[in-house]
Amino acid sequence: MESLATQTEEQLGGARSVLVRQKRDHVELDRLIEAVEAADGARRQELLTRLCRLVFPHAFAEESVLWPAIRRVLADGDQLTLEIEREHQEINELFTEVERAGPDEQRHRVLFERIAELLRQDVRDEEDVLLPRLQAALPRTQLVALGAAWEVVRRTAPTRPHPVVARRPPGNVVAALPLTAIDRSRDRLDQLSRHTDGTLGSVAQQFSAGLARLAGALEHIPPLTRGERPETHSRR
């Protein structure tokens, strides 16, 4: 089977196909990784934030829409998606650690090197193996229908790492609404704190920290942790 990387938009099912949407995000992902690697200080942190806003909604849409479809249509779909879920889990854990380190600390750079390695491996696993298998199993109309569902979920998904939440239904489905609301509220508060001096910026920062603690508590509620294979967490 031919990798998505070497196929045209038409071969992938047209602009609305889930394969084209995935590949488009992957191109932007690679661009942002290279930009983060070349940046320092506040600019590095800004780019890292943009990378998170791409990575986590994208992965959430995969886990909610694409991987269940692959498990339905491919006999070995469970094992194939398990490998990707392991990569996603480690990426979530590493980004959580990165959030605790300053952008110019050596630990930040070491952690990001591993994140970049995993993200690039994830793209290759998807474009060279997983998605071509899906392409071979489904007609163009279904790839377009999956693309529409994937886009809806992607636009309304959590934007930050949540390593405790299950990578499969029902946990990730139950988590979607509360964590999306919290994450996107934090995004707005963090933007306000970065561009506002004085009391207002400080208050925004404090509210964001409070929401982060709330998200951390919610992640451990049992319904949000159910559904995934135990092996997903076996590497760390």
CSV table of C-alpha atoms in Angstrom, one decimal:
chain,number,residue,atom,x,y,z
A,1,MET,CA,0.0,0.0,0.0
A,2,GLU,CA,1.2,3.5,-0.8
A,3,SER,CA,1.9,6.0,1.9
A,4,LEU,CA,-0.4,9.0,2.3
A,5,ALA,CA,2.7,11.2,2.0
A,6,THR,CA,3.2,10.4,-1.7
A,7,GLN,CA,-0.5,10.5,-2.8
A,8,THR,CA,-2.4,13.4,-4.3
A,9,GLU,CA,-5.5,15.0,-2.8
A,10,GLU,CA,-7.6,13.3,-5.4
A,11,GLN,CA,-6.1,9.9,-4.7
A,12,LEU,CA,-6.9,10.4,-1.0
A,13,GLY,CA,-10.5,11.0,-1.7
A,14,GLY,CA,-10.8,14.7,-2.2
A,15,ALA,CA,-10.5,17.8,0.0
A,16,ARG,CA,-13.2,16.6,2.4
A,17,SER,CA,-11.7,13.1,3.0
A,18,VAL,CA,-10.5,12.3,6.4
A,19,LEU,CA,-7.2,11.3,4.8
A,20,VAL,CA,-6.6,14.7,3.4
A,21,ARG,CA,-7.6,16.4,6.6
A,22,GLN,CA,-5.1,14.2,8.5
A,23,LYS,CA,-2.3,14.8,6.1
A,24,ARG,CA,-2.9,18.6,6.2
A,25,ASP,CA,-2.5,18.6,10.0
A,26,HIS,CA,0.6,16.5,9.7
A,27,VAL,CA,2.2,19.0,7.4
A,28,GLU,CA,1.5,21.8,9.9
A,29,LEU,CA,2.7,19.6,12.7
A,30,ASP,CA,6.1,19.2,11.1
A,31,ARG,CA,6.4,22.9,10.5
A,32,LEU,CA,5.6,23.8,14.1
A,33,ILE,CA,8.0,21.2,15.5
A,34,GLU,CA,10.8,22.7,13.4
A,35,ALA,CA,9.8,26.2,14.5
A,36,VAL,CA,9.8,25.2,18.2
A,37,GLU,CA,13.3,23.5,17.9
A,38,ALA,CA,14.7,26.8,16.4
A,39,ALA,CA,13.2,29.2,19.0
A,40,ASP,CA,14.0,30.4,22.5
A,41,GLY,CA,12.3,32.1,25.4
A,42,ALA,CA,8.8,33.5,25.0
A,43,ARG,CA,8.7,32.8,21.3
A,44,ARG,CA,9.5,29.1,22.0
A,45,GLN,CA,6.7,29.0,24.5
A,46,GLU,CA,4.2,30.6,22.1
A,47,LEU,CA,5.0,28.1,19.4
A,48,LEU,CA,4.8,25.2,21.8
A,49,THR,CA,1.3,26.4,22.8
A,50,ARG,CA,0.3,26.5,19.2
A,51,LEU,CA,1.7,23.0,18.7
A,52,CYS,CA,-0.5,21.8,21.7
A,53,ARG,CA,-3.6,23.4,20.2
A,54,LEU,CA,-2.9,21.3,17.0
A,55,VAL,CA,-1.8,18.0,18.6
A,56,PHE,CA,-4.4,17.4,21.2
A,57,PRO,CA,-7.6,18.1,19.3
A,58,HIS,CA,-6.1,16.2,16.4
A,59,ALA,CA,-5.3,13.1,18.5
A,60,PHE,CA,-8.7,13.3,20.3
A,61,ALA,CA,-10.5,13.3,17.0
A,62,GLU,CA,-8.5,10.2,15.9
A,63,GLU,CA,-9.2,8.4,19.1
A,64,SER,CA,-12.9,9.3,19.1
A,65,VAL,CA,-13.7,8.8,15.3
A,66,LEU,CA,-10.9,7.1,13.3
A,67,TRP,CA,-9.6,4.4,15.6
A,68,PRO,CA,-13.1,3.0,16.4
A,69,ALA,CA,-13.7,2.9,12.6
A,70,ILE,CA,-10.5,1.0,12.1
A,71,ARG,CA,-11.3,-1.5,14.8
A,72,ARG,CA,-14.7,-2.1,13.1
A,73,VAL,CA,-13.4,-2.7,9.6
A,74,LEU,CA,-9.9,-4.3,10.1
A,75,ALA,CA,-9.5,-7.7,11.7
A,76,ASP,CA,-6.2,-6.6,13.3
A,77,GLY,CA,-7.5,-3.0,14.0
A,78,ASP,CA,-7.3,-3.4,17.8
A,79,GLN,CA,-3.6,-4.1,17.8
A,80,LEU,CA,-2.8,-1.5,15.2
A,81,THR,CA,-4.6,1.3,17.1
A,82,LEU,CA,-3.1,0.1,20.4
A,83,GLU,CA,0.4,1.0,19.1
A,84,ILE,CA,-0.7,4.5,18.2
A,85,GLU,CA,-2.6,4.9,21.5
A,86,ARG,CA,0.7,4.1,23.3
A,87,GLU,CA,2.4,6.9,21.4
A,88,HIS,CA,-0.4,9.3,22.2
A,89,GLN,CA,-0.3,8.4,25.9
A,90,GLU,CA,3.5,9.0,26.2
A,91,ILE,CA,3.1,12.3,24.3
A,92,ASN,CA,0.4,13.3,26.8
A,93,GLU,CA,2.7,12.4,29.7
A,94,LEU,CA,5.7,14.2,28.3
A,95,PHE,CA,3.7,17.4,27.5
A,96,THR,CA,2.5,17.4,31.1
A,97,GLU,CA,6.1,17.4,32.3
A,98,VAL,CA,7.1,20.1,29.8
A,99,GLU,CA,4.4,22.4,31.3
A,100,ARG,CA,6.3,22.3,34.6
A,101,ALA,CA,9.6,23.3,33.0
A,102,GLY,CA,10.7,26.8,31.8
A,103,PRO,CA,11.2,27.1,28.0
A,104,ASP,CA,14.9,27.7,28.3
A,105,GLU,CA,15.7,24.9,30.8
A,106,GLN,CA,17.7,22.0,29.6
A,107,ARG,CA,15.1,19.6,30.9
A,108,HIS,CA,12.5,21.3,28.6
A,109,ARG,CA,14.7,20.8,25.6
A,110,VAL,CA,15.4,17.1,26.5
A,111,LEU,CA,11.7,16.4,26.9
A,112,PHE,CA,10.8,18.2,23.7
A,113,GLU,CA,13.4,16.2,21.8
A,114,ARG,CA,11.5,13.0,22.8
A,115,ILE,CA,8.1,14.6,22.0
A,116,ALA,CA,9.3,15.6,18.5
A,117,GLU,CA,10.6,12.1,18.0
A,118,LEU,CA,7.3,10.5,19.0
A,119,LEU,CA,5.2,12.9,17.0
A,120,ARG,CA,7.2,12.2,13.9
A,121,GLN,CA,7.0,8.5,14.5
A,122,ASP,CA,3.3,8.8,15.0
A,123,VAL,CA,2.9,10.5,11.7
A,124,ARG,CA,4.9,7.8,9.9
A,125,ASP,CA,2.9,5.0,11.6
A,126,GLU,CA,-0.4,6.6,10.5
A,127,GLU,CA,0.6,7.7,7.0
A,128,ASP,CA,2.6,4.6,6.1
A,129,VAL,CA,0.5,1.8,7.8
A,130,LEU,CA,-2.7,2.6,9.6
A,131,LEU,CA,-4.4,5.1,7.2
A,132,PRO,CA,-3.5,3.3,4.0
A,133,ARG,CA,-5.2,0.2,5.5
A,134,LEU,CA,-8.3,2.3,6.2
A,135,GLN,CA,-8.2,3.7,2.7
A,136,ALA,CA,-8.1,0.2,1.2
A,137,ALA,CA,-11.1,-0.9,3.3
A,138,LEU,CA,-13.5,2.0,2.8
A,139,PRO,CA,-15.0,3.7,-0.3
A,140,ARG,CA,-14.5,7.4,-1.0
A,141,THR,CA,-18.0,8.3,0.4
A,142,GLN,CA,-17.2,6.8,3.8
A,143,LEU,CA,-13.8,8.5,3.9
A,144,VAL,CA,-15.7,11.8,3.3
A,145,ALA,CA,-18.3,11.0,6.0
A,146,LEU,CA,-15.5,10.2,8.5
A,147,GLY,CA,-13.8,13.4,7.5
A,148,ALA,CA,-16.9,15.4,8.5
A,149,ALA,CA,-17.2,13.6,11.8
A,150,TRP,CA,-13.5,14.0,12.5
A,151,GLU,CA,-13.6,17.7,11.8
A,152,VAL,CA,-16.5,18.3,14.2
A,153,VAL,CA,-14.8,16.5,17.0
A,154,ARG,CA,-11.4,18.2,16.3
A,155,ARG,CA,-13.0,21.6,16.5
A,156,THR,CA,-14.7,20.9,19.9
A,157,ALA,CA,-12.0,18.8,21.6
A,158,PRO,CA,-9.7,19.4,24.6
A,159,THR,CA,-6.6,21.4,23.8
A,160,ARG,CA,-4.2,20.2,26.5
A,161,PRO,CA,-2.6,17.0,27.7
A,162,HIS,CA,-4.8,14.7,29.9
A,163,PRO,CA,-2.7,11.6,30.5
A,164,VAL,CA,-5.1,10.0,33.0
A,165,VAL,CA,-8.1,10.0,30.7
A,166,ALA,CA,-8.8,6.9,28.6
A,167,ARG,CA,-7.6,6.9,25.0
A,168,ARG,CA,-10.8,4.9,24.0
A,169,PRO,CA,-14.6,5.2,24.6
A,170,PRO,CA,-16.4,5.5,26.9
A,171,GLY,CA,-13.8,7.4,28.9
A,172,ASN,CA,-12.7,9.8,26.2
A,173,VAL,CA,-16.3,10.5,25.2
A,174,VAL,CA,-17.4,11.3,28.8
A,175,ALA,CA,-14.3,13.5,29.2
A,176,ALA,CA,-14.9,15.6,26.1
A,177,LEU,CA,-17.4,18.1,27.3
A,178,PRO,CA,-16.0,19.1,30.7
A,179,LEU,CA,-12.3,19.0,29.6
A,180,THR,CA,-13.0,20.9,26.4
A,181,ALA,CA,-14.8,23.7,28.4
A,182,ILE,CA,-11.9,23.9,30.9
A,183,ASP,CA,-9.1,23.8,28.4
A,184,ARG,CA,-10.6,26.4,26.1
A,185,SER,CA,-11.4,28.7,29.0
A,186,ARG,CA,-7.8,28.3,30.1
A,187,ASP,CA,-6.6,29.1,26.6
A,188,ARG,CA,-8.5,32.5,26.7
A,189,LEU,CA,-7.3,33.2,30.3
A,190,ASP,CA,-3.7,32.5,29.4
A,191,GLN,CA,-3.9,34.7,26.4
A,192,LEU,CA,-5.3,37.5,28.5
A,193,SER,CA,-2.6,37.1,31.2
A,194,ARG,CA,0.2,37.2,28.5
A,195,HIS,CA,-1.1,40.4,27.0
A,196,THR,CA,-2.4,42.2,30.1
A,197,ASP,CA,-0.2,43.8,32.8
A,198,GLY,CA,-1.2,44.4,36.4
A,199,THR,CA,-4.1,43.0,38.4
A,200,LEU,CA,-6.2,41.7,35.5
A,201,GLY,CA,-3.4,39.7,34.1
A,202,SER,CA,-2.6,38.3,37.5
A,203,VAL,CA,-6.2,37.4,38.2
A,204,ALA,CA,-6.5,35.6,34.8
A,205,GLN,CA,-3.4,33.6,35.6
A,206,GLN,CA,-4.8,32.6,39.0
A,207,PHE,CA,-8.1,31.5,37.4
A,208,SER,CA,-6.3,29.5,34.8
A,209,ALA,CA,-4.3,27.7,37.6
A,210,GLY,CA,-7.5,27.0,39.4
A,211,LEU,CA,-9.0,25.5,36.3
A,212,ALA,CA,-5.9,23.3,35.8
A,213,ARG,CA,-6.4,21.9,39.3
A,214,LEU,CA,-10.0,21.2,38.5
A,215,ALA,CA,-9.1,19.4,35.3
A,216,GLY,CA,-6.6,17.3,37.2
A,217,ALA,CA,-9.2,16.3,39.7
A,218,LEU,CA,-11.8,15.5,37.0
A,219,GLU,CA,-9.3,13.2,35.1
A,220,HIS,CA,-9.4,10.7,38.0
A,221,ILE,CA,-13.1,10.3,38.1
A,222,PRO,CA,-13.7,6.6,37.1
A,223,PRO,CA,-16.0,7.1,34.1
A,224,LEU,CA,-13.2,9.2,32.4
A,225,THR,CA,-10.6,6.4,32.8
A,226,ARG,CA,-12.6,3.5,31.4
A,227,GLY,CA,-12.4,1.8,28.0
A,228,GLU,CA,-8.7,1.6,27.0
A,229,ARG,CA,-6.5,-1.4,26.9
A,230,PRO,CA,-4.2,-1.6,30.1
A,231,GLU,CA,-1.1,-2.0,27.8
A,232,THR,CA,-1.6,1.7,26.7
A,233,HIS,CA,0.2,2.8,29.9
A,234,SER,CA,2.8,0.1,30.0
A,235,ARG,CA,5.8,2.1,28.7
A,236,ARG,CA,6.2,4.8,31.4
